[in-house]
C-alpha cells in the first residue's frame, strides 16, 4: 500500500537530500513533485510533505560533502546494527546519534565504498507515502563489486541477492519481497553510491519539466522491459536521482 505506518527491520524507509542551497532545492522539488516543506526547529532540515504526510527530507551536507540523495534502512537497534556492519567489513562515517525525538541513526560505508544510513524509529517511521506518483519507490546500489556488496548486506540486513535473468542486475529480497537492486556503475568514474528513484505519472513529461527547472539529464528517458520507463537526472545543486513510471507498480 502507498500509505505506510511502519517498516519491517531491514527495509529502506527514508530518503533525504543534502543540498548546498535549501531555498533553491525546495523550489525545485516543489515545482517538480508538488511537495510542500515543513522546516524543523533546531536544525537546518525540512520535511517534504505530500497530502500532509512525510515523503522525503531536505538538509545541508556537512563540510564539503557533495550534494546527494541518501538512503536510510530501518533497524531495531542502531548500536547493534553498527556492530554488525563493522563485523561484516563495513565502516562508520558518523556514529549512532539521536535526531531529536524523531529517531536514532548512524552513517555507514559498505565494503565497496557506498554510503548508507540506518534508522531506528521513534516518532518518525520514515516515508509515510511510497510507490505512488511523486514519492520514493526504489533504491539501487551502484558498485564495482556486486558480489561483495551482496554478501555484506545479507549479513547486515538479511537481504537475499537474486540475479535477474537476461540482465546484468541483482535484486535484493527481504522475506521474499524486492526492496532494492544493485548493478555495476554504467560509466567509469562514478563512485559507489545508493541511487534513489521516485515514481512519476509520465517520465517524459517529468524529465522535460525538470530540465525547465534547471536539472541536467544524465540518462533517458528509456524503457526497461517489463519494469518501466526511467530517466536519471541531476538537480540544479548537483544531487542525482532517478524517476520512473513503473510498468507494474509495487504494492
GROMACS .gro file of C-alpha atoms in nm:
model
  251
    1UNK     CA    1   0.000   0.000   0.000
    2UNK     CA    2   0.121   0.358  -0.069
    3UNK     CA    3   0.044   0.471   0.288
    4UNK     CA    4   0.289   0.335   0.543
    5UNK     CA    5   0.269   0.332   0.922
    6UNK     CA    6   0.566   0.104   0.993
    7UNK     CA    7   0.860  -0.072   0.828
    8UNK     CA    8   0.998  -0.420   0.880
    9UNK     CA    9   1.360  -0.404   1.003
   10UNK     CA   10   1.595  -0.429   0.706
   11UNK     CA   11   1.364  -0.227   0.479
   12UNK     CA   12   1.476   0.101   0.319
   13UNK     CA   13   1.240   0.352   0.478
   14UNK     CA   14   1.359   0.711   0.428
   15UNK     CA   15   1.540   0.926   0.175
   16UNK     CA   16   1.674   1.278   0.206
   17UNK     CA   17   1.883   1.513   0.001
   18UNK     CA   18   2.183   1.705   0.127
   19UNK     CA   19   2.190   2.035  -0.061
   20UNK     CA   20   2.402   2.349  -0.063
   21UNK     CA   21   2.101   2.575  -0.123
   22UNK     CA   22   1.792   2.477   0.073
   23UNK     CA   23   1.572   2.754  -0.062
   24UNK     CA   24   1.652   2.671  -0.425
   25UNK     CA   25   1.612   2.297  -0.364
   26UNK     CA   26   1.273   2.348  -0.202
   27UNK     CA   27   1.160   2.548  -0.504
   28UNK     CA   28   1.287   2.285  -0.749
   29UNK     CA   29   1.123   1.985  -0.581
   30UNK     CA   30   0.802   2.175  -0.507
   31UNK     CA   31   0.764   2.258  -0.875
   32UNK     CA   32   0.870   1.910  -0.991
   33UNK     CA   33   0.684   1.688  -0.743
   34UNK     CA   34   0.430   1.918  -0.581
   35UNK     CA   35   0.589   1.881  -0.238
   36UNK     CA   36   0.532   2.123   0.048
   37UNK     CA   37   0.801   2.173   0.311
   38UNK     CA   38   0.786   2.194   0.689
   39UNK     CA   39   1.102   2.336   0.846
   40UNK     CA   40   1.220   2.159   1.162
   41UNK     CA   41   1.301   2.355   1.474
   42UNK     CA   42   1.660   2.348   1.592
   43UNK     CA   43   1.812   2.207   1.273
   44UNK     CA   44   1.869   2.310   0.909
   45UNK     CA   45   1.628   2.042   0.792
   46UNK     CA   46   1.288   2.036   0.622
   47UNK     CA   47   1.033   1.760   0.577
   48UNK     CA   48   0.888   1.724   0.228
   49UNK     CA   49   0.514   1.664   0.257
   50UNK     CA   50   0.251   1.529   0.019
   51UNK     CA   51  -0.114   1.505   0.124
   52UNK     CA   52   0.001   1.609   0.469
   53UNK     CA   53   0.234   1.312   0.509
   54UNK     CA   54   0.616   1.297   0.509
   55UNK     CA   55   0.771   1.168   0.185
   56UNK     CA   56   1.136   1.284   0.199
   57UNK     CA   57   1.377   1.518   0.375
   58UNK     CA   58   1.600   1.808   0.279
   59UNK     CA   59   1.903   1.930   0.469
   60UNK     CA   60   2.252   2.070   0.435
   61UNK     CA   61   2.561   1.848   0.385
   62UNK     CA   62   2.838   1.858   0.646
   63UNK     CA   63   3.163   2.025   0.540
   64UNK     CA   64   3.246   1.992   0.172
   65UNK     CA   65   3.027   1.685   0.104
   66UNK     CA   66   2.883   1.692  -0.248
   67UNK     CA   67   2.503   1.730  -0.271
   68UNK     CA   68   2.344   1.384  -0.282
   69UNK     CA   69   2.034   1.183  -0.207
   70UNK     CA   70   2.071   0.945   0.088
   71UNK     CA   71   1.910   0.609   0.168
   72UNK     CA   72   1.809   0.502   0.522
   73UNK     CA   73   1.735   0.142   0.628
   74UNK     CA   74   1.519   0.066   0.932
   75UNK     CA   75   1.678  -0.128   1.219
   76UNK     CA   76   1.557  -0.218   1.565
   77UNK     CA   77   1.881  -0.116   1.741
   78UNK     CA   78   2.131   0.126   1.587
   79UNK     CA   79   2.423   0.027   1.809
   80UNK     CA   80   2.374  -0.344   1.738
   81UNK     CA   81   2.347  -0.275   1.366
   82UNK     CA   82   2.668  -0.069   1.369
   83UNK     CA   83   2.850  -0.356   1.537
   84UNK     CA   84   2.721  -0.596   1.270
   85UNK     CA   85   2.830  -0.359   0.993
   86UNK     CA   86   3.185  -0.342   1.131
   87UNK     CA   87   3.198  -0.720   1.174
   88UNK     CA   88   3.083  -0.765   0.813
   89UNK     CA   89   3.359  -0.541   0.676
   90UNK     CA   90   3.186  -0.204   0.666
   91UNK     CA   91   3.293   0.113   0.844
   92UNK     CA   92   3.141   0.400   1.039
   93UNK     CA   93   3.131   0.750   0.890
   94UNK     CA   94   2.917   0.901   1.169
   95UNK     CA   95   2.841   0.708   1.490
   96UNK     CA   96   2.500   0.647   1.644
   97UNK     CA   97   2.320   0.969   1.730
   98UNK     CA   98   1.976   1.090   1.830
   99UNK     CA   99   1.778   1.302   1.585
  100UNK     CA  100   1.575   1.496   1.839
  101UNK     CA  101   1.268   1.284   1.917
  102UNK     CA  102   1.231   1.153   1.561
  103UNK     CA  103   1.468   0.857   1.591
  104UNK     CA  104   1.825   0.740   1.612
  105UNK     CA  105   2.066   0.699   1.320
  106UNK     CA  106   2.421   0.631   1.205
  107UNK     CA  107   2.604   0.689   0.875
  108UNK     CA  108   2.795   0.388   0.743
  109UNK     CA  109   3.004   0.275   0.445
  110UNK     CA  110   2.979  -0.070   0.288
  111UNK     CA  111   3.296  -0.262   0.187
  112UNK     CA  112   3.270  -0.135  -0.173
  113UNK     CA  113   3.261   0.232  -0.067
  114UNK     CA  114   2.889   0.316  -0.082
  115UNK     CA  115   2.750   0.534   0.198
  116UNK     CA  116   2.417   0.446   0.358
  117UNK     CA  117   2.227   0.533   0.675
  118UNK     CA  118   2.041   0.325   0.931
  119UNK     CA  119   1.731   0.443   1.116
  120UNK     CA  120   1.580   0.338   1.448
  121UNK     CA  121   1.237   0.497   1.455
  122UNK     CA  122   1.092   0.685   1.748
  123UNK     CA  123   0.834   0.945   1.644
  124UNK     CA  124   0.919   0.921   1.273
  125UNK     CA  125   0.895   0.590   1.085
  126UNK     CA  126   1.034   0.736   0.762
  127UNK     CA  127   0.838   0.787   0.441
  128UNK     CA  128   0.465   0.784   0.510
  129UNK     CA  129   0.370   0.753   0.142
  130UNK     CA  130   0.564   0.544  -0.113
  131UNK     CA  131   0.519   0.392  -0.459
  132UNK     CA  132   0.275   0.649  -0.595
  133UNK     CA  133   0.348   0.944  -0.826
  134UNK     CA  134   0.588   1.197  -0.676
  135UNK     CA  135   0.705   0.968  -0.394
  136UNK     CA  136   1.006   0.746  -0.334
  137UNK     CA  137   0.983   0.393  -0.473
  138UNK     CA  138   1.321   0.221  -0.517
  139UNK     CA  139   1.687   0.220  -0.415
  140UNK     CA  140   1.966   0.098  -0.637
  141UNK     CA  141   2.326   0.033  -0.541
  142UNK     CA  142   2.588   0.133  -0.797
  143UNK     CA  143   2.907  -0.056  -0.716
  144UNK     CA  144   3.207  -0.212  -0.890
  145UNK     CA  145   3.168  -0.531  -0.683
  146UNK     CA  146   2.810  -0.653  -0.658
  147UNK     CA  147   2.907  -0.990  -0.509
  148UNK     CA  148   3.097  -0.834  -0.217
  149UNK     CA  149   2.815  -0.589  -0.155
  150UNK     CA  150   2.553  -0.865  -0.168
  151UNK     CA  151   2.737  -1.074   0.090
  152UNK     CA  152   2.772  -0.769   0.316
  153UNK     CA  153   2.405  -0.667   0.303
  154UNK     CA  154   2.290  -1.023   0.359
  155UNK     CA  155   2.493  -1.038   0.679
  156UNK     CA  156   2.378  -0.694   0.797
  157UNK     CA  157   2.010  -0.688   0.692
  158UNK     CA  158   1.929  -1.042   0.580
  159UNK     CA  159   1.886  -0.943   0.216
  160UNK     CA  160   1.893  -1.227  -0.035
  161UNK     CA  161   2.052  -1.144  -0.371
  162UNK     CA  162   1.881  -1.271  -0.685
  163UNK     CA  163   2.023  -1.225  -1.035
  164UNK     CA  164   1.767  -1.102  -1.291
  165UNK     CA  165   1.760  -1.335  -1.595
  166UNK     CA  166   1.881  -1.168  -1.912
  167UNK     CA  167   2.006  -0.856  -1.732
  168UNK     CA  168   2.326  -0.759  -1.556
  169UNK     CA  169   2.122  -0.672  -1.249
  170UNK     CA  170   2.069  -0.805  -0.897
  171UNK     CA  171   1.757  -0.764  -0.684
  172UNK     CA  172   1.778  -0.767  -0.305
  173UNK     CA  173   1.487  -0.950  -0.142
  174UNK     CA  174   1.371  -0.937   0.219
  175UNK     CA  175   1.117  -1.201   0.321
  176UNK     CA  176   1.060  -1.270  -0.049
  177UNK     CA  177   0.991  -0.907  -0.143
  178UNK     CA  178   1.217  -0.696  -0.361
  179UNK     CA  179   1.336  -0.397  -0.162
  180UNK     CA  180   1.628  -0.274  -0.372
  181UNK     CA  181   1.868  -0.352  -0.653
  182UNK     CA  182   2.235  -0.347  -0.744
  183UNK     CA  183   2.440  -0.314  -1.061
  184UNK     CA  184   2.782  -0.211  -1.178
  185UNK     CA  185   2.816   0.158  -1.249
  186UNK     CA  186   2.727   0.224  -1.615
  187UNK     CA  187   3.018   0.465  -1.665
  188UNK     CA  188   3.373   0.489  -1.535
  189UNK     CA  189   3.436   0.749  -1.270
  190UNK     CA  190   3.101   0.711  -1.094
  191UNK     CA  191   3.179   0.639  -0.727
  192UNK     CA  192   2.988   0.365  -0.543
  193UNK     CA  193   2.659   0.502  -0.413
  194UNK     CA  194   2.294   0.427  -0.342
  195UNK     CA  195   2.069   0.582  -0.608
  196UNK     CA  196   1.715   0.691  -0.525
  197UNK     CA  197   1.412   0.653  -0.754
  198UNK     CA  198   1.085   0.845  -0.744
  199UNK     CA  199   0.768   0.726  -0.916
  200UNK     CA  200   0.611   0.965  -1.167
  201UNK     CA  201   0.296   0.953  -1.376
  202UNK     CA  202   0.480   1.038  -1.700
  203UNK     CA  203   0.857   1.001  -1.727
  204UNK     CA  204   0.895   1.213  -2.041
  205UNK     CA  205   0.681   1.495  -1.906
  206UNK     CA  206   0.862   1.494  -1.570
  207UNK     CA  207   1.201   1.491  -1.744
  208UNK     CA  208   1.104   1.788  -1.958
  209UNK     CA  209   0.974   1.972  -1.650
  210UNK     CA  210   1.296   1.902  -1.458
  211UNK     CA  211   1.503   2.041  -1.747
  212UNK     CA  212   1.291   2.357  -1.749
  213UNK     CA  213   1.365   2.393  -1.378
  214UNK     CA  214   1.741   2.366  -1.429
  215UNK     CA  215   1.808   1.993  -1.393
  216UNK     CA  216   2.055   1.804  -1.610
  217UNK     CA  217   1.958   1.477  -1.778
  218UNK     CA  218   2.221   1.206  -1.726
  219UNK     CA  219   2.031   0.917  -1.888
  220UNK     CA  220   1.700   0.852  -2.060
  221UNK     CA  221   1.415   0.863  -2.080
  222UNK     CA  222   1.450   0.494  -2.168
  223UNK     CA  223   1.239   0.181  -2.133
  224UNK     CA  224   1.338  -0.115  -1.918
  225UNK     CA  225   1.141  -0.416  -2.049
  226UNK     CA  226   0.872  -0.529  -1.803
  227UNK     CA  227   0.993  -0.272  -1.547
  228UNK     CA  228   0.906   0.076  -1.668
  229UNK     CA  229   1.033   0.395  -1.827
  230UNK     CA  230   1.302   0.583  -1.637
  231UNK     CA  231   1.538   0.878  -1.651
  232UNK     CA  232   1.832   0.982  -1.434
  233UNK     CA  233   1.873   1.349  -1.353
  234UNK     CA  234   2.089   1.587  -1.154
  235UNK     CA  235   1.909   1.865  -0.970
  236UNK     CA  236   2.036   2.225  -1.001
  237UNK     CA  237   2.250   2.184  -0.686
  238UNK     CA  238   2.418   1.867  -0.817
  239UNK     CA  239   2.231   1.582  -0.643
  240UNK     CA  240   2.144   1.296  -0.876
  241UNK     CA  241   1.818   1.100  -0.865
  242UNK     CA  242   1.605   0.888  -1.095
  243UNK     CA  243   1.239   0.894  -1.192
  244UNK     CA  244   1.034   0.604  -1.322
  245UNK     CA  245   0.687   0.522  -1.442
  246UNK     CA  246   0.654   0.162  -1.333
  247UNK     CA  247   0.509  -0.092  -1.571
  248UNK     CA  248   0.399  -0.296  -1.269
  249UNK     CA  249   0.367  -0.058  -0.973
  250UNK     CA  250   0.475  -0.216  -0.641
  251UNK     CA  251   0.222  -0.251  -0.362
   0.00000   0.00000   0.00000
